[in-house]
mmCIF file of C-alpha atoms in Angstrom:
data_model
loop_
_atom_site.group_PDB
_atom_site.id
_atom_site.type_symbol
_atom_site.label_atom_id
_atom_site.label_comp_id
_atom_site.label_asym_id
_atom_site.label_seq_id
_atom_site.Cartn_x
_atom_site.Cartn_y
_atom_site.Cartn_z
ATOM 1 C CA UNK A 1 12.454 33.520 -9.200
ATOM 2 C CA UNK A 2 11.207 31.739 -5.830
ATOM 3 C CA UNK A 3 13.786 31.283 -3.034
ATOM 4 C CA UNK A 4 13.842 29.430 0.699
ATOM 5 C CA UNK A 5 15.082 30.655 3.630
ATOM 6 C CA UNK A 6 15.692 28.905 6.695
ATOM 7 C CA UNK A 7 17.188 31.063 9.105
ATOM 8 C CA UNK A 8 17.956 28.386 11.854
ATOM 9 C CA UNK A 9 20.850 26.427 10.252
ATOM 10 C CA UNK A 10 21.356 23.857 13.857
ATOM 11 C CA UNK A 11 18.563 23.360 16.874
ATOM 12 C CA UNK A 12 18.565 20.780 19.669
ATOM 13 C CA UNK A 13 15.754 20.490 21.320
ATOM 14 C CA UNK A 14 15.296 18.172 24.564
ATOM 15 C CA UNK A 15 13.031 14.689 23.992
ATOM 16 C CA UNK A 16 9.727 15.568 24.503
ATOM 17 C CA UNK A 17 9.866 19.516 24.244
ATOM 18 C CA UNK A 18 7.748 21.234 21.703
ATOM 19 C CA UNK A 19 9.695 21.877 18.058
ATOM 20 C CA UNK A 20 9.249 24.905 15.664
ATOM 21 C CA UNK A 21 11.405 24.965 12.622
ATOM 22 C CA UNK A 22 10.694 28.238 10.522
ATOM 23 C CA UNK A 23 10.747 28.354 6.827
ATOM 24 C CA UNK A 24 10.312 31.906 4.869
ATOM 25 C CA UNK A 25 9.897 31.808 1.166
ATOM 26 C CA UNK A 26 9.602 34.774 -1.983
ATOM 27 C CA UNK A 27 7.278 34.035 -4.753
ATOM 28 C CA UNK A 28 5.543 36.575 -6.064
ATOM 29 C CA UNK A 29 1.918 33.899 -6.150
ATOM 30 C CA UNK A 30 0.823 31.937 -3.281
ATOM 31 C CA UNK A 31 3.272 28.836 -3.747
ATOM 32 C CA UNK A 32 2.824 25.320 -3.358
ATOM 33 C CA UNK A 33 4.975 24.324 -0.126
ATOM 34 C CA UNK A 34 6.738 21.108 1.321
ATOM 35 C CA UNK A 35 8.657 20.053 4.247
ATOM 36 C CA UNK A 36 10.717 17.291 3.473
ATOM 37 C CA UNK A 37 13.116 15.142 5.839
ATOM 38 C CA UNK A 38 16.306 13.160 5.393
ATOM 39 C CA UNK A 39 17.812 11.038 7.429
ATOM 40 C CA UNK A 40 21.610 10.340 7.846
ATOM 41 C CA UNK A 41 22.467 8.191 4.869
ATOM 42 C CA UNK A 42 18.892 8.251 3.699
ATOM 43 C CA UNK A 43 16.916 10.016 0.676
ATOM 44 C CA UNK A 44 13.886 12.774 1.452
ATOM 45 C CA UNK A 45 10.950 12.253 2.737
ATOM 46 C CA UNK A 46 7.839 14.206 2.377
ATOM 47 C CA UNK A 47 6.656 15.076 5.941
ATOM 48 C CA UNK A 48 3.637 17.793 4.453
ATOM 49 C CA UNK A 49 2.570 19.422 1.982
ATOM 50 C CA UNK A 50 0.495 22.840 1.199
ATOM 51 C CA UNK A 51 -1.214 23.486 -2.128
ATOM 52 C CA UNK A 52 -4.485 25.542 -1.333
ATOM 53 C CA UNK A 53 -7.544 25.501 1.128
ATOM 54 C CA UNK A 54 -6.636 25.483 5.237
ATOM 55 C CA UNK A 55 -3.851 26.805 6.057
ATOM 56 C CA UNK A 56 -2.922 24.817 8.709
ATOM 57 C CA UNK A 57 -1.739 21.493 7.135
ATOM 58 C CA UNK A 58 -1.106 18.018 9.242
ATOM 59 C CA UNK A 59 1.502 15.415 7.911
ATOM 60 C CA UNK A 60 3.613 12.090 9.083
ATOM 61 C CA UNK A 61 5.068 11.183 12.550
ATOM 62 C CA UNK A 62 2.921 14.060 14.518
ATOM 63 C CA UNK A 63 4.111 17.116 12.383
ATOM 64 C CA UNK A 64 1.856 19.777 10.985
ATOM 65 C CA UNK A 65 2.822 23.063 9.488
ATOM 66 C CA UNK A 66 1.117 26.393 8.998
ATOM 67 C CA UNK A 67 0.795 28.969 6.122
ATOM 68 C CA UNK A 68 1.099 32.304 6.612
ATOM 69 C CA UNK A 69 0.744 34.374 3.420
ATOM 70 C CA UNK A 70 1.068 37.724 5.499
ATOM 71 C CA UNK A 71 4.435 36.823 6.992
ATOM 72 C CA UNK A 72 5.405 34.422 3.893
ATOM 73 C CA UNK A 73 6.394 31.549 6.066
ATOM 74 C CA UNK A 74 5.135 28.095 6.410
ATOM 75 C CA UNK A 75 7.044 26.748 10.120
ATOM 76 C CA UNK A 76 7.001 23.706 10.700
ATOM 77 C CA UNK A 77 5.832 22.128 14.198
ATOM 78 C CA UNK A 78 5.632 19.069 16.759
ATOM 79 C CA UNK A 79 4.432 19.040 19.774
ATOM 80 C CA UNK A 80 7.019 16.512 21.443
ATOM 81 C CA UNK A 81 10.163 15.916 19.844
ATOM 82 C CA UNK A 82 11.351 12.036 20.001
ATOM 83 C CA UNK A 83 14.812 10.903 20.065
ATOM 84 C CA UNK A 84 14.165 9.475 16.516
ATOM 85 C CA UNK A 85 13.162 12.754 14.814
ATOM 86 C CA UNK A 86 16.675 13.811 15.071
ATOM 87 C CA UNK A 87 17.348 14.777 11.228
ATOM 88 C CA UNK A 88 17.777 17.115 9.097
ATOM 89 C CA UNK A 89 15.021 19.262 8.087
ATOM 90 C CA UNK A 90 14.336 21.217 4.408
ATOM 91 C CA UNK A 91 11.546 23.551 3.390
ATOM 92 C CA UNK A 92 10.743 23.523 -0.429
ATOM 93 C CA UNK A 93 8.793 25.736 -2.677
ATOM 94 C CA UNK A 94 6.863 25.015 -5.602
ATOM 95 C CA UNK A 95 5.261 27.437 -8.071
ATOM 96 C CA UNK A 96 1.697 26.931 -10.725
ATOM 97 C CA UNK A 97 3.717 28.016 -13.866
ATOM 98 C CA UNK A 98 7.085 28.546 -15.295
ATOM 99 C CA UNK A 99 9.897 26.119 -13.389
ATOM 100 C CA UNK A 100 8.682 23.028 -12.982
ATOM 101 C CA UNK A 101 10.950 21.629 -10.098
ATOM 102 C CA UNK A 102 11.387 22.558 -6.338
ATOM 103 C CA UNK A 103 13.621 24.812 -4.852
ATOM 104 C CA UNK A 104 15.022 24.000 -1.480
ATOM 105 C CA UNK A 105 16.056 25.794 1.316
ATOM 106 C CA UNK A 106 19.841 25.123 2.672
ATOM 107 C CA UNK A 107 18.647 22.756 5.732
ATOM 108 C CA UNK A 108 17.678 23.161 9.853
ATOM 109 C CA UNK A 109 19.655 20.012 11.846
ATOM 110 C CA UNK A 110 17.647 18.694 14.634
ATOM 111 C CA UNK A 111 19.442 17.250 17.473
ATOM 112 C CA UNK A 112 17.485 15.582 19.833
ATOM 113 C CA UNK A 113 18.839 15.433 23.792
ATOM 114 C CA UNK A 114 17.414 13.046 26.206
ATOM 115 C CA UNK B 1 8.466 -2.412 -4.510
ATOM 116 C CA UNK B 2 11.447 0.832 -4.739
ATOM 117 C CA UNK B 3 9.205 4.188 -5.764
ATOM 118 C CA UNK B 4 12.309 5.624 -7.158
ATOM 119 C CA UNK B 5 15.618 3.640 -7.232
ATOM 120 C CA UNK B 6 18.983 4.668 -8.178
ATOM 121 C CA UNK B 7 21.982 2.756 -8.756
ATOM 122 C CA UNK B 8 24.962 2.703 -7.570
ATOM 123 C CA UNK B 9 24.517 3.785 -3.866
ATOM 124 C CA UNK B 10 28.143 4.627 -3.643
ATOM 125 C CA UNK B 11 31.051 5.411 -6.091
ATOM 126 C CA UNK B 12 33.940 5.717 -5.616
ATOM 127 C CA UNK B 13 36.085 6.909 -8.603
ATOM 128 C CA UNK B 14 39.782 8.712 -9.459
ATOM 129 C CA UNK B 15 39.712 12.056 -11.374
ATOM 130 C CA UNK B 16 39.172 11.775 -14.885
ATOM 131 C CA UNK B 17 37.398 8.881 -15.369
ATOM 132 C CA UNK B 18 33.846 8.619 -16.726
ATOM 133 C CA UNK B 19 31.111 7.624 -14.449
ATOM 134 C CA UNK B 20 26.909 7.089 -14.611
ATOM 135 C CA UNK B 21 23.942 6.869 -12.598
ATOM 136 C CA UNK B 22 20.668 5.016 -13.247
ATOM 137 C CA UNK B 23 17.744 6.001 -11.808
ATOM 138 C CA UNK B 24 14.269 4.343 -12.439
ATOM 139 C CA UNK B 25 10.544 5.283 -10.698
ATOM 140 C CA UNK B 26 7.832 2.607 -11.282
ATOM 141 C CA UNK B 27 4.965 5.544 -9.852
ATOM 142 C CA UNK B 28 4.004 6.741 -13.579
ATOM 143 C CA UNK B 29 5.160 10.177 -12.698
ATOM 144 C CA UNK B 30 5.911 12.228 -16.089
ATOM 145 C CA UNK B 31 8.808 13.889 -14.835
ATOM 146 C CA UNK B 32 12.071 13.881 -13.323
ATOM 147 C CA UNK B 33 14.998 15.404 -11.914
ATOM 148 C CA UNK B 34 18.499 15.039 -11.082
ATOM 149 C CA UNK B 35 19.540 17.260 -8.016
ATOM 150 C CA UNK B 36 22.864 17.754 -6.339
ATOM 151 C CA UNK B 37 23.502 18.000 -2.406
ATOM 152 C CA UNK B 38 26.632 19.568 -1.590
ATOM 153 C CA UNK B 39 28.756 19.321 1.587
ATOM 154 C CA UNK B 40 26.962 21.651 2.974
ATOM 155 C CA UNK B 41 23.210 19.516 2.353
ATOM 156 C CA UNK B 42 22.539 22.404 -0.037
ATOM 157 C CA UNK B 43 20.139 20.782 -2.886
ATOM 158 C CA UNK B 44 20.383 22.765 -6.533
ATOM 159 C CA UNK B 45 18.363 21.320 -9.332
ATOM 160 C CA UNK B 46 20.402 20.198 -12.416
ATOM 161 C CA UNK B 47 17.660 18.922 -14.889
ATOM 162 C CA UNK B 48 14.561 17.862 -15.702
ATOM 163 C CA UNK B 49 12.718 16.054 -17.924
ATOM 164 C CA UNK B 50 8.796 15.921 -18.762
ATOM 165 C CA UNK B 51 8.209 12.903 -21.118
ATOM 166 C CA UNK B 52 11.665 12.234 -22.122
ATOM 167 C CA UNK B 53 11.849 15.849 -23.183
ATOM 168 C CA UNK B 54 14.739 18.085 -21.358
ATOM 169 C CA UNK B 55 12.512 21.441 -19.648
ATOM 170 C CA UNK B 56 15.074 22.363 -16.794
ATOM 171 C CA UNK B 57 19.319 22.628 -17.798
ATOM 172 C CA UNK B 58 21.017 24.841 -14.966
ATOM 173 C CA UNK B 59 24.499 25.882 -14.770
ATOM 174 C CA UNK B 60 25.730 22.354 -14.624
ATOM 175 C CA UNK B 61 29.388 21.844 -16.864
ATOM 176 C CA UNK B 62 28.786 20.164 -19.903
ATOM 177 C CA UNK B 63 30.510 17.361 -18.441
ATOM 178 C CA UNK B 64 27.104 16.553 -17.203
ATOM 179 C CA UNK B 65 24.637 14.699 -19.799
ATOM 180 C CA UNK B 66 21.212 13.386 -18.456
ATOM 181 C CA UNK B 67 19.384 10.672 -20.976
ATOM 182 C CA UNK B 68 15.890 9.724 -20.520
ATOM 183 C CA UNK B 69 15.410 6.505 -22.614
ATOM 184 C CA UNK B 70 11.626 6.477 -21.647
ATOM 185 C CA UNK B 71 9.513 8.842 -19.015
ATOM 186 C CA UNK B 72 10.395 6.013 -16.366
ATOM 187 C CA UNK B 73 14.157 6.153 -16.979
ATOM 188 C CA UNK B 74 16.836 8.904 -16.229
ATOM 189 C CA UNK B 75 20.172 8.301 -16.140
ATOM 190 C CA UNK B 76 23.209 10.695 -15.387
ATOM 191 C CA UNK B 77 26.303 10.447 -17.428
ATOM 192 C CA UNK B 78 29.278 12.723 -16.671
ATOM 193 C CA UNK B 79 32.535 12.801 -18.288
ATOM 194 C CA UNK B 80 36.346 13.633 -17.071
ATOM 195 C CA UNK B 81 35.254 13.208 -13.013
ATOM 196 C CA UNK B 82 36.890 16.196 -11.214
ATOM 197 C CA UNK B 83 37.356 16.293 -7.233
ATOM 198 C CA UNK B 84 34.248 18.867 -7.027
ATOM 199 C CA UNK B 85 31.774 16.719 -8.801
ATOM 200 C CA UNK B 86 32.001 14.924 -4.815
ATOM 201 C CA UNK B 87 28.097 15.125 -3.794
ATOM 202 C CA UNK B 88 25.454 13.492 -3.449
ATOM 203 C CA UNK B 89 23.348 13.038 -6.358
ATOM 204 C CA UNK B 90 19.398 12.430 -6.209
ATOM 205 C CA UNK B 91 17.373 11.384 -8.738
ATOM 206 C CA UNK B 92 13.208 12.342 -7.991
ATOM 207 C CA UNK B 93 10.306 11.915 -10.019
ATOM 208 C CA UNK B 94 6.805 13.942 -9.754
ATOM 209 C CA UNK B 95 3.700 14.292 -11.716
ATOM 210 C CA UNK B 96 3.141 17.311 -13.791
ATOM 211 C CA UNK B 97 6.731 18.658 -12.033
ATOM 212 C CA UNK B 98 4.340 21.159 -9.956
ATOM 213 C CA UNK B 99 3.768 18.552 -7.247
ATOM 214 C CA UNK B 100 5.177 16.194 -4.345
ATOM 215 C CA UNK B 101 8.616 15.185 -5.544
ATOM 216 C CA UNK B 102 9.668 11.418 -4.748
ATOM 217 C CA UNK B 103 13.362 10.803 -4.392
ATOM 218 C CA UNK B 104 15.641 7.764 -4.357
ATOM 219 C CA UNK B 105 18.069 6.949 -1.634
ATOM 220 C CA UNK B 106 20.651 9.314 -3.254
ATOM 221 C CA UNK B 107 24.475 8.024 -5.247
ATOM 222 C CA UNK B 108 27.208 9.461 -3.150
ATOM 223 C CA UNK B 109 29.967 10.068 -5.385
ATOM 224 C CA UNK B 110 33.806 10.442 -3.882
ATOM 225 C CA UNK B 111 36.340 11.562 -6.670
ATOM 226 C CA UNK B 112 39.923 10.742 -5.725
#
């Protein structure tokens, strides 16, 4: 079975430093991968998304992520935080075959100081 | 127009009682899901459906009972509310569940 990790449960970053939130996954195939983000109050939102080809992906509001298959990670990164990214933050894993539905890691809060 | 809508936003409800959820996606998407976020923002999959036809059923009580009228349509009943069934519930939809999942704004359920 496929499982998340996200080692960094809380990070605060200053507005308009660089942002890396790390993701490690186990599958025993290359997975498909997400990063999603939700908002106090709010549902998830799909930031990015990997399914094959380069492995460096770009998504919404200036984030891009990169695949590693040696390390199994996919981190997540911005260049400079704004005040509004403050959120919190989940890495998901999807797999070809077998179960058909995402599994998410437990969640990275970003606080943003100004 | 709402991708994927659910309904209530809030509940707010006393043990015991009998409570559901409604959640509709107008995107065409052949599947969808109920998951639960915990206190904690932990999200676990409960079900999932692939044309009205039940393919995921995890360790959820059997005080839980999805219904999918049509592929659009999944609703969430559950039965005899107890103080732990206090989450968040999302409803998502995706095509081919091996995709992008879309999810509504969440129901946040309070059992008192």
């Amino acid at each position: 079975a496929q499982s998340v990790t996200q080692p960094d449960i809380h990070i605060t970053v200053s507005e308009g430093a660089s942002l890396e939130l790390r993701c490690n996954y186990s599958y025993g195939a290359t997975p498909y991968l997400f990063w999603y983000v939700q908002s106090p109050g709010q549902g998830l939102q799909l930031l990015l998304k990997y399914f094959s080809g380069d492995t460096l992906v770009q998504g919404i509001k200036g984030f891009e992520a990169e695949f590693k298959r040696s390390q199994s990670s996919f981190n997540l990164r911005k260049p400079s935080v704004h005040w509004s990214d403050a959120a919190e933050y989940f890495c998901a894993v999807g797999t070809h075959t077998g179960r058909r539905a995402l599994t998410f890691g437990s969640g990275t809060r970003l606080q943003v100081q100004p | 127009d709402t991708a994927v809508s659910q309904t209530p936003k809030y509940l707010v409800t006393q043990m015991g009682n009998d409570k559901s959820i409604k959640c509709e996606q107008n995107l065409g998407h052949d599947t969808m899901y109920w998951y639960k976020q915990d206190s904690k923002k932990f999200l676990k999959i409960m079900f999932s459906y692939n044309n009205k036809e039940l393919i995921i059923n995890e360790t959820v009580p059997n005080r839980f009972s999805p219904k999918s009228p049509d592929k659009a349509h999944l609703n969430l009943h559950i039965n005899s509310l107890e103080l732990g069934d206090s989450a968040v519930y999302f409803c998502a939809s995706s095509q081919g569940g091996q995709g992008e999942a879309f999810f509504g704004q969440g129901t946040r359920l309070t059992v008192v």
